CSV table of C-alpha atoms and ligand atoms in Angstrom, one decimal:
chain,number,residue,atom,x,y,z
O,20,MET,CA,6.3,-17.3,-0.2
O,21,SER,CA,7.6,-20.7,1.0
O,22,GLY,CA,9.9,-18.8,3.5
O,23,GLU,CA,6.9,-17.0,4.9
O,24,ILE,CA,4.9,-20.2,5.3
O,25,ARG,CA,7.9,-21.9,6.9
O,26,LYS,CA,8.2,-19.1,9.5
O,27,ARG,CA,4.4,-19.2,10.1
O,28,LYS,CA,4.4,-23.0,10.7
O,29,ALA,CA,7.2,-22.7,13.2
O,30,GLU,CA,5.4,-19.9,15.0
O,31,HIS,CA,2.2,-22.0,15.1
O,32,LEU,CA,4.0,-24.8,16.9
O,33,GLU,CA,5.6,-22.5,19.4
O,34,LEU,CA,2.5,-20.5,20.1
O,35,ALA,CA,0.0,-23.4,20.1
O,36,GLY,CA,2.4,-25.3,22.4
O,37,SER,CA,2.8,-22.6,25.1
O,38,GLY,CA,0.5,-19.7,24.5
O,39,PRO,CA,-3.0,-19.0,25.9
O,40,VAL,CA,-4.9,-20.5,22.9
O,41,GLU,CA,-7.8,-22.4,24.4
O,42,PRO,CA,-10.9,-20.3,24.9
O,43,PRO,CA,-12.7,-20.1,28.2
O,44,SER,CA,-16.1,-21.6,27.3
O,45,GLY,CA,-14.6,-25.0,26.3
O,46,PRO,CA,-15.7,-27.8,24.0
O,47,GLY,CA,-18.7,-28.8,26.2
O,48,TRP,CA,-17.8,-32.2,27.6
O,49,ASP,CA,-18.8,-31.0,31.1
O,50,ASP,CA,-22.3,-30.8,29.9
O,51,VAL,CA,-22.4,-34.4,28.8
O,52,GLU,CA,-22.6,-37.2,31.4
O,53,LEU,CA,-22.5,-40.9,30.9
O,54,VAL,CA,-24.5,-43.3,33.0
O,55,HIS,CA,-22.6,-45.6,35.5
O,56,GLU,CA,-23.2,-49.3,35.3
O,57,ALA,CA,-22.8,-50.8,38.8
O,58,LEU,CA,-22.7,-54.4,37.5
O,59,PRO,CA,-20.6,-54.2,34.3
O,60,GLU,CA,-19.7,-57.9,33.6
O,61,VAL,CA,-16.8,-56.8,31.5
O,62,ALA,CA,-13.3,-56.1,32.8
O,63,ALA,CA,-11.4,-53.0,31.6
O,64,ASP,CA,-8.7,-55.1,29.9
O,65,GLU,CA,-11.4,-57.1,28.0
O,66,VAL,CA,-12.9,-54.1,26.4
O,67,GLU,CA,-12.4,-53.9,22.6
O,68,LEU,CA,-11.3,-50.4,21.7
O,69,GLY,CA,-11.0,-50.9,17.9
O,70,VAL,CA,-13.2,-49.2,15.4
O,71,GLU,CA,-13.6,-49.2,11.6
O,72,LEU,CA,-12.8,-45.9,9.9
O,73,LEU,CA,-13.1,-45.5,6.1
O,74,GLY,CA,-12.7,-49.2,5.5
O,75,ARG,CA,-9.7,-49.6,7.9
O,76,ARG,CA,-9.5,-51.1,11.3
O,77,LEU,CA,-8.0,-48.8,14.0
O,78,GLN,CA,-6.9,-50.3,17.3
O,79,LEU,CA,-8.0,-47.2,19.0
O,80,PRO,CA,-10.7,-44.7,18.1
O,81,LEU,CA,-8.1,-42.0,17.8
O,82,VAL,CA,-6.8,-39.7,15.0
O,83,ILE,CA,-3.6,-37.8,15.8
O,84,ALA,CA,-4.8,-34.6,14.2
O,85,GLY,CA,-2.7,-33.1,11.4
O,86,MET,CA,-0.5,-30.3,12.7
O,87,THR,CA,2.7,-29.8,10.8
O,88,GLY,CA,5.3,-30.1,8.1
O,89,GLY,CA,7.1,-27.5,6.0
O,90,HIS,CA,9.9,-26.3,8.3
O,91,PRO,CA,13.0,-28.0,9.7
O,92,GLY,CA,11.7,-28.7,13.2
O,93,ALA,CA,8.6,-30.4,11.8
O,94,ALA,CA,10.3,-33.6,10.8
O,95,GLU,CA,11.2,-34.5,14.3
O,96,LEU,CA,7.7,-33.7,15.6
O,97,ASN,CA,6.0,-35.7,12.7
O,98,ALA,CA,8.3,-38.6,13.5
O,99,ALA,CA,7.3,-38.6,17.2
O,100,LEU,CA,3.6,-38.5,16.2
O,101,GLY,CA,4.2,-41.2,13.6
O,102,ARG,CA,5.8,-43.5,16.2
O,103,ALA,CA,2.9,-43.1,18.5
O,104,ALA,CA,0.4,-43.9,15.7
O,105,GLU,CA,2.4,-47.0,14.6
O,106,ARG,CA,2.7,-48.3,18.2
O,107,HIS,CA,-1.0,-47.8,19.1
O,108,GLY,CA,-2.6,-48.6,15.7
O,109,CYS,CA,-4.4,-45.2,15.5
O,110,ALA,CA,-4.7,-42.9,12.5
O,111,VAL,CA,-2.5,-39.8,12.1
O,112,GLY,CA,-2.4,-36.7,9.9
O,113,VAL,CA,0.2,-34.4,8.5
O,114,GLY,CA,-0.3,-30.6,8.5
O,115,SER,CA,-1.1,-28.6,5.4
O,116,GLN,CA,1.2,-29.7,2.7
O,117,ARG,CA,1.1,-26.5,0.7
O,118,ALA,CA,4.6,-25.5,1.7
O,119,ALA,CA,6.0,-28.6,0.0
O,120,LEU,CA,4.4,-27.8,-3.3
O,121,LEU,CA,6.1,-24.4,-3.2
O,122,ASP,CA,9.4,-25.9,-2.1
O,123,PRO,CA,9.9,-29.6,-2.7
O,124,SER,CA,13.0,-29.6,-0.4
O,125,LEU,CA,10.5,-29.6,2.4
O,126,GLU,CA,8.9,-32.9,1.4
O,127,PRO,CA,11.0,-34.9,3.9
O,128,THR,CA,9.5,-32.9,6.8
O,129,TYR,CA,6.1,-34.6,5.9
O,130,ALA,CA,7.5,-37.9,4.7
O,131,ALA,CA,9.1,-38.3,8.1
O,132,LEU,CA,5.7,-39.2,9.5
O,133,ARG,CA,5.2,-42.1,7.0
O,134,GLU,CA,8.7,-43.4,7.6
O,135,ALA,CA,7.9,-43.6,11.3
O,136,ALA,CA,4.5,-45.1,10.7
O,137,PRO,CA,4.7,-47.5,7.8
O,138,GLY,CA,1.5,-49.3,8.8
O,139,ALA,CA,-0.6,-46.4,10.1
O,140,PHE,CA,-3.7,-44.9,8.5
O,141,LEU,CA,-2.2,-41.7,7.3
O,142,ILE,CA,-4.1,-38.6,6.2
O,143,ALA,CA,-2.7,-36.0,3.8
O,144,ASN,CA,-3.8,-32.4,4.2
O,145,ILE,CA,-4.6,-29.3,2.2
O,146,GLY,CA,-6.7,-26.2,2.7
O,147,ALA,CA,-10.0,-25.6,0.9
O,148,ALA,CA,-8.8,-22.0,0.4
O,149,GLN,CA,-6.1,-23.4,-1.8
O,150,LEU,CA,-8.6,-25.1,-4.0
O,151,ILE,CA,-9.8,-21.8,-5.4
O,152,PRO,CA,-7.8,-18.8,-6.8
O,153,GLN,CA,-6.6,-16.3,-4.2
O,154,GLY,CA,-5.8,-13.0,-5.9
O,155,ASP,CA,-3.3,-13.8,-8.6
O,156,ARG,CA,-2.4,-17.2,-7.1
O,157,PRO,CA,-4.1,-19.9,-9.0
O,158,ALA,CA,-6.1,-22.8,-7.5
O,159,LEU,CA,-4.2,-26.1,-6.9
O,160,GLY,CA,-4.9,-28.6,-9.7
O,161,ARG,CA,-5.7,-32.3,-9.3
O,162,ALA,CA,-2.2,-33.3,-10.2
O,163,GLU,CA,-0.7,-31.2,-7.4
O,164,VAL,CA,-3.2,-32.7,-4.9
O,165,GLU,CA,-2.3,-36.2,-6.0
O,166,ARG,CA,1.4,-35.4,-5.6
O,167,LEU,CA,0.6,-34.5,-1.9
O,168,ILE,CA,-1.1,-37.8,-1.4
O,169,ALA,CA,1.8,-39.7,-3.0
O,170,MET,CA,4.3,-37.6,-0.9
O,171,VAL,CA,3.2,-39.4,2.3
O,172,ASP,CA,1.7,-42.5,0.7
O,173,ALA,CA,-1.6,-41.3,2.3
O,174,ASP,CA,-4.6,-43.5,2.9
O,175,ALA,CA,-7.0,-40.5,2.9
O,176,LEU,CA,-6.9,-36.8,2.1
O,177,ALA,CA,-8.2,-34.1,4.6
O,178,VAL,CA,-9.3,-30.8,3.1
O,179,HIS,CA,-9.4,-28.3,5.9
O,180,LEU,CA,-11.9,-25.5,6.4
O,181,ASN,CA,-10.1,-22.7,8.3
O,182,PHE,CA,-11.9,-19.5,7.2
O,183,LEU,CA,-11.9,-18.1,10.8
O,184,GLU,CA,-8.1,-18.5,10.8
O,185,GLU,CA,-7.6,-17.0,7.3
O,186,ALA,CA,-9.8,-14.0,8.3
O,187,VAL,CA,-7.7,-13.2,11.4
O,188,GLN,CA,-4.3,-14.1,9.9
O,189,PRO,CA,-2.5,-10.9,8.8
O,190,GLU,CA,-1.5,-12.5,5.5
O,191,GLY,CA,-4.6,-14.8,5.3
O,192,ASP,CA,-6.4,-16.0,2.1
O,193,ARG,CA,-9.7,-14.1,2.1
O,194,ALA,CA,-11.4,-15.5,-1.0
O,195,VAL,CA,-14.1,-18.1,-0.1
O,196,ARG,CA,-16.5,-18.4,-3.0
O,197,GLY,CA,-16.3,-21.6,-5.0
O,198,CYS,CA,-14.9,-23.9,-2.4
O,199,ALA,CA,-17.9,-26.2,-2.4
O,200,GLU,CA,-17.7,-26.7,-6.1
O,201,ALA,CA,-13.9,-27.2,-5.8
O,202,ILE,CA,-14.5,-29.9,-3.1
O,203,ALA,CA,-17.0,-31.7,-5.3
O,204,ALA,CA,-14.6,-31.6,-8.3
O,205,LEU,CA,-11.8,-33.0,-6.2
O,206,ALA,CA,-13.9,-35.7,-4.6
O,207,ASP,CA,-14.9,-37.0,-8.0
O,208,GLY,CA,-12.4,-39.7,-8.9
O,209,LEU,CA,-10.0,-39.0,-6.0
O,210,PRO,CA,-7.8,-42.1,-5.4
O,211,VAL,CA,-8.3,-42.1,-1.6
O,212,PRO,CA,-11.3,-41.2,0.7
O,213,LEU,CA,-11.9,-37.5,1.3
O,214,ILE,CA,-12.3,-36.2,4.8
O,215,VAL,CA,-13.5,-32.6,5.2
O,216,LYS,CA,-12.3,-31.0,8.4
O,217,GLU,CA,-13.0,-27.8,10.3
O,218,THR,CA,-10.2,-26.6,12.4
O,219,GLY,CA,-11.8,-25.1,15.6
O,220,ALA,CA,-15.0,-23.4,14.8
O,221,GLY,CA,-17.2,-26.5,14.3
O,222,MET,CA,-19.8,-27.7,11.8
O,223,HIS,CA,-23.5,-28.4,12.0
O,224,GLU,CA,-25.8,-30.9,10.4
O,225,GLY,CA,-26.8,-28.6,7.4
O,226,THR,CA,-23.1,-28.3,6.3
O,227,ALA,CA,-22.5,-31.9,7.0
O,228,ARG,CA,-25.3,-33.0,4.7
O,229,ARG,CA,-24.1,-30.6,2.1
O,230,LEU,CA,-20.6,-32.0,2.3
O,231,ALA,CA,-22.0,-35.5,2.0
O,232,GLY,CA,-23.7,-34.4,-1.2
O,233,LEU,CA,-20.4,-32.9,-2.5
O,234,GLY,CA,-18.7,-36.3,-2.1
O,235,ALA,CA,-17.0,-36.2,1.3
O,236,ASP,CA,-16.5,-39.7,2.8
O,237,ALA,CA,-16.1,-38.5,6.4
O,238,LEU,CA,-16.2,-35.3,8.4
O,239,ASP,CA,-14.0,-34.0,11.2
O,240,VAL,CA,-16.2,-31.5,13.1
O,241,GLY,CA,-13.2,-29.5,14.4
O,242,GLY,CA,-15.3,-27.9,17.0
O,243,ALA,CA,-14.8,-24.9,19.2
O,244,GLY,CA,-13.3,-25.2,22.7
O,245,GLY,CA,-9.9,-26.7,22.0
O,246,THR,CA,-7.1,-24.9,20.2
O,247,SER,CA,-8.5,-21.7,18.8
O,248,PHE,CA,-6.7,-20.4,15.6
O,249,ALA,CA,-8.3,-17.0,16.2
O,250,LEU,CA,-6.2,-16.9,19.4
O,251,VAL,CA,-3.1,-18.3,17.8
O,252,GLU,CA,-3.3,-15.8,15.0
O,253,ARG,CA,-4.0,-13.0,17.5
O,254,LEU,CA,-0.7,-13.8,19.2
O,255,ARG,CA,1.0,-13.7,15.8
O,256,ALA,CA,-0.7,-10.4,14.9
O,257,GLU,CA,0.5,-9.0,18.2
O,258,ARG,CA,4.1,-9.8,17.3
O,259,GLN,CA,3.7,-8.2,13.9
O,260,GLY,CA,2.0,-5.1,15.3
O,261,ASP,CA,-1.1,-5.8,13.3
O,262,ALA,CA,-3.9,-4.1,15.2
O,263,ARG,CA,-6.6,-5.4,12.9
O,264,GLY,CA,-5.6,-9.1,13.6
O,265,VAL,CA,-5.3,-8.4,17.3
O,266,ARG,CA,-8.8,-7.0,17.5
O,267,LEU,CA,-10.5,-9.6,15.3
O,268,GLY,CA,-8.6,-12.5,17.0
O,269,SER,CA,-9.6,-11.2,20.5
O,270,LEU,CA,-13.2,-10.8,19.5
O,271,LEU,CA,-13.6,-14.2,17.8
O,272,GLY,CA,-11.3,-16.3,20.1
O,273,ASP,CA,-14.3,-18.1,21.5
O,274,TRP,CA,-16.3,-18.3,18.2
O,275,GLY,CA,-17.8,-21.5,17.0
O,276,ILE,CA,-20.0,-24.5,17.7
O,277,PRO,CA,-18.7,-26.3,20.8
O,278,THR,CA,-17.3,-29.7,19.8
O,279,ALA,CA,-19.8,-31.7,21.8
O,280,ALA,CA,-22.7,-30.0,20.0
O,281,ALA,CA,-21.1,-30.2,16.6
O,282,VAL,CA,-20.6,-34.0,17.0
O,283,ALA,CA,-24.3,-34.5,18.1
O,284,SER,CA,-25.5,-32.4,15.2
O,285,CYS,CA,-23.2,-33.7,12.4
O,286,SER,CA,-23.7,-37.4,13.4
O,287,ARG,CA,-27.3,-37.0,12.1
O,288,ALA,CA,-26.0,-36.5,8.5
O,289,GLY,CA,-24.9,-40.2,8.0
O,290,LEU,CA,-21.2,-39.8,7.4
O,291,PRO,CA,-18.5,-41.1,9.9
O,292,VAL,CA,-17.6,-38.3,12.2
O,293,ILE,CA,-14.3,-37.5,13.8
O,294,ALA,CA,-14.6,-35.4,17.0
O,295,THR,CA,-11.7,-33.0,17.2
O,296,GLY,CA,-11.4,-29.8,19.3
O,297,GLY,CA,-10.7,-29.9,23.0
O,298,VAL,CA,-10.5,-33.7,23.5
O,299,ARG,CA,-8.2,-34.0,26.4
O,300,SER,CA,-8.8,-37.4,27.9
O,301,GLY,CA,-10.3,-40.9,27.3
O,302,LEU,CA,-13.4,-39.6,29.2
O,303,ASP,CA,-13.9,-36.8,26.7
O,304,ALA,CA,-13.5,-39.4,24.0
O,305,ALA,CA,-16.1,-41.6,25.5
O,306,LYS,CA,-18.5,-38.7,25.6
O,307,ALA,CA,-17.8,-38.0,21.9
O,308,LEU,CA,-18.4,-41.6,21.0
O,309,ALA,CA,-21.7,-41.6,23.0
O,310,LEU,CA,-22.8,-38.5,20.9
O,311,GLY,CA,-22.2,-40.4,17.7
O,312,ALA,CA,-18.5,-39.9,16.7
O,313,THR,CA,-16.6,-42.9,15.2
O,314,ALA,CA,-13.3,-41.6,16.5
O,315,VAL,CA,-11.8,-38.5,18.2
O,316,GLY,CA,-9.0,-36.3,17.0
O,317,VAL,CA,-6.3,-34.8,19.3
O,318,ALA,CA,-3.7,-32.2,18.4
O,319,ARG,CA,-2.5,-29.8,21.1
O,320,PRO,CA,-1.9,-32.2,23.9
O,321,LEU,CA,0.2,-34.4,21.6
O,322,LEU,CA,2.2,-31.4,20.4
O,323,GLN,CA,2.9,-30.5,24.1
O,324,ALA,CA,3.8,-34.1,24.9
O,325,ALA,CA,6.2,-34.2,21.9
O,326,GLN,CA,7.7,-30.9,23.0
O,327,SER,CA,8.4,-32.2,26.5
O,328,GLU,CA,10.0,-35.6,25.4
O,329,ALA,CA,10.6,-37.7,22.3
O,330,ASP,CA,8.4,-40.5,23.6
O,331,GLY,CA,5.8,-38.1,24.9
O,332,PRO,CA,3.0,-38.7,22.3
O,333,SER,CA,3.2,-42.5,22.9
O,334,ARG,CA,2.9,-42.1,26.6
O,335,TRP,CA,0.0,-39.7,26.2
O,336,VAL,CA,-1.8,-42.2,24.0
O,337,ASP,CA,-1.1,-45.0,26.6
O,338,ASP,CA,-2.9,-42.9,29.3
O,339,PHE,CA,-5.7,-42.0,26.9
O,340,ALA,CA,-6.3,-45.7,26.1
O,341,LEU,CA,-6.4,-46.6,29.8
O,342,GLU,CA,-8.9,-43.8,30.5
O,343,LEU,CA,-11.2,-44.8,27.7
O,344,ARG,CA,-11.0,-48.5,28.5
O,345,THR,CA,-11.9,-47.7,32.2
O,346,VAL,CA,-14.9,-45.5,31.2
O,347,LEU,CA,-16.1,-48.2,28.8
O,348,MET,CA,-16.0,-50.8,31.6
O,349,LEU,CA,-17.9,-48.4,33.9
O,350,THR,CA,-20.6,-47.9,31.4
O,351,GLY,CA,-20.9,-51.7,30.8
O,352,CYS,CA,-19.6,-51.5,27.2
O,353,ARG,CA,-17.7,-54.5,25.7
O,354,ARG,CA,-16.8,-52.4,22.6
O,355,ALA,CA,-16.1,-48.8,22.0
O,356,THR,CA,-18.8,-48.9,19.4
O,357,ASP,CA,-21.4,-49.8,22.1
O,358,LEU,CA,-21.2,-46.3,23.5
O,359,ALA,CA,-23.4,-44.9,20.8
O,360,GLU,CA,-26.3,-47.0,22.2
O,361,ARG,CA,-25.7,-45.9,25.8
O,362,PRO,CA,-27.8,-43.2,27.5
O,363,ARG,CA,-26.2,-39.9,28.1
O,364,VAL,CA,-27.4,-36.9,30.2
O,365,LEU,CA,-27.1,-33.5,28.5
O,366,GLY,CA,-27.4,-30.2,30.2
O,367,GLY,CA,-26.1,-26.6,30.3
O,368,ARG,CA,-24.9,-24.8,27.2
O,369,VAL,CA,-24.3,-27.9,25.1
O,370,GLY,CA,-27.8,-29.2,25.9
O,371,ARG,CA,-29.2,-25.9,24.7
O,372,TRP,CA,-27.1,-26.0,21.5
O,373,ILE,CA,-28.1,-29.6,20.7
O,374,GLU,CA,-31.8,-28.9,21.3
O,375,ALA,CA,-31.7,-25.8,19.1
O,376,LEU,CA,-29.8,-27.5,16.3
O,377,GLU,CA,-32.2,-30.5,16.4
O,378,ARG,CA,-35.3,-28.4,16.5
O,379,ALA,CA,-34.3,-26.3,13.5
O,380,PRO,CA,-31.6,-28.0,11.5
O,381,LEU,CA,-29.7,-25.2,9.8
O,382,GLY,CA,-29.5,-25.1,6.0
O,383,ALA,CA,-26.1,-24.3,4.8
O,384,ALA,CA,-25.1,-21.4,2.6
O,385,PRO,CA,-26.4,-21.9,-1.0
K,14,FMN,C1,0.2,-26.2,15.8
K,14,FMN,C2,-1.0,-26.7,15.1
K,14,FMN,C3,-1.0,-26.7,13.7
K,14,FMN,C4,-2.1,-27.1,13.0
K,14,FMN,N1,-2.1,-27.2,11.6
K,14,FMN,C5,-3.1,-27.7,10.9
K,14,FMN,C6,-3.0,-27.9,9.6
K,14,FMN,O1,-2.0,-27.6,8.9
K,14,FMN,N2,-4.1,-28.5,8.9
K,14,FMN,C7,-5.2,-28.8,9.6
K,14,FMN,O2,-6.1,-29.4,9.0
K,14,FMN,N3,-5.3,-28.6,10.9
K,14,FMN,C8,-4.3,-28.1,11.6
K,14,FMN,N4,-4.4,-27.9,13.0
K,14,FMN,C9,-5.7,-28.1,13.7
K,14,FMN,C10,-5.8,-29.5,14.3
K,14,FMN,O3,-5.8,-30.6,13.4
K,14,FMN,C11,-7.0,-29.6,15.2
K,14,FMN,O4,-8.2,-29.5,14.4
K,14,FMN,C12,-7.1,-28.4,16.2
K,14,FMN,O5,-5.9,-28.1,16.8
K,14,FMN,C13,-8.1,-28.8,17.4
K,14,FMN,O6,-7.7,-29.8,18.1
K,14,FMN,P1,-7.0,-29.7,19.6
K,14,FMN,O7,-8.0,-28.9,20.4
K,14,FMN,O8,-6.9,-31.0,20.1
K,14,FMN,O9,-5.7,-28.9,19.5
K,14,FMN,C14,-3.3,-27.5,13.7
K,14,FMN,C15,-3.3,-27.5,15.1
K,14,FMN,C16,-2.1,-27.1,15.8
K,14,FMN,C17,-2.2,-27.1,17.3
């Protein structure tokens, strides 16, 4: 089993780095415009980019989204991501740690991130699907989850919701019932804050409120329009000659709530929101903050930056910070947190999504 996971994780990095895995309709940032301030009275280098997230001060409203661990190449990538987080004072996550529970010799591939980022806000990671029994595989217990937290000396735990991916993945976990109850049980008495994160299909206000009631401390909307795991798994299914996965992955490659709409909707639920899914610049980030996000998350561009050079992620974050700083100046904001109070112009597909979700907030599944 751990050999299978190891191979899958390596394929994810390869395919997400270079394959056609971003759907055509996008995360929706083009439908969100910010209003220019002709007389800003604040220079770009005076802008305060820092934000509070779960009781910690970040120097930048950025989470380097959890991607990997669990195979030999992951240690180097996690170290590069960790160095960027340490240098820029942003948060950073590891990928799903399930592989290290099955094979403890893989722990260093995750711990490499903490070693490179001793001062960063670091987020451990496990799938909600692992919190319930899957066939004859039992649910993870609290002691195992706490071991994952200790493995990387984490400041928070992310539980990821990836039911679209599991549905397309040839060997995916198909059971879903009981996850809500398992999240509530885990949240109760967890030693670190709990972030519940989607991974590319988005979340709406109804689910966000439900997760708040279950004990989540923050949400990552993981909206549609960035890396699509339906498309990643479709590519894997193609390699395996799995016609079912190819068909489902093609059909659902563009499925989900666009990130911009998911942020606007979930921000109404009262928890801090991380906007992940297709954030590709400081301008996208500014739009996400204007829609109510506390911070943004970025995965694929940082993977590609790390694949091109060891210092790639740090350079990417340098550019990101400059872009965000410049947009803040151009909107007359002294602080990143001021953006939430600034007007924004909504149109097109995202405007319609936001209007529809606001008019009839969806209840979540019982
Ligand atoms: C190669 C790769 C592996 C990922 N693995 C995980 C994971 O193990 N756990 C998780 O919560 N999210 C995982 N993600 C999802 C990201 O955290 C993020 O939600 C998603 O990629 C959307 O962001 P993006 O459009 O900036 O790539 C992974 C993403 C990539 C690209």
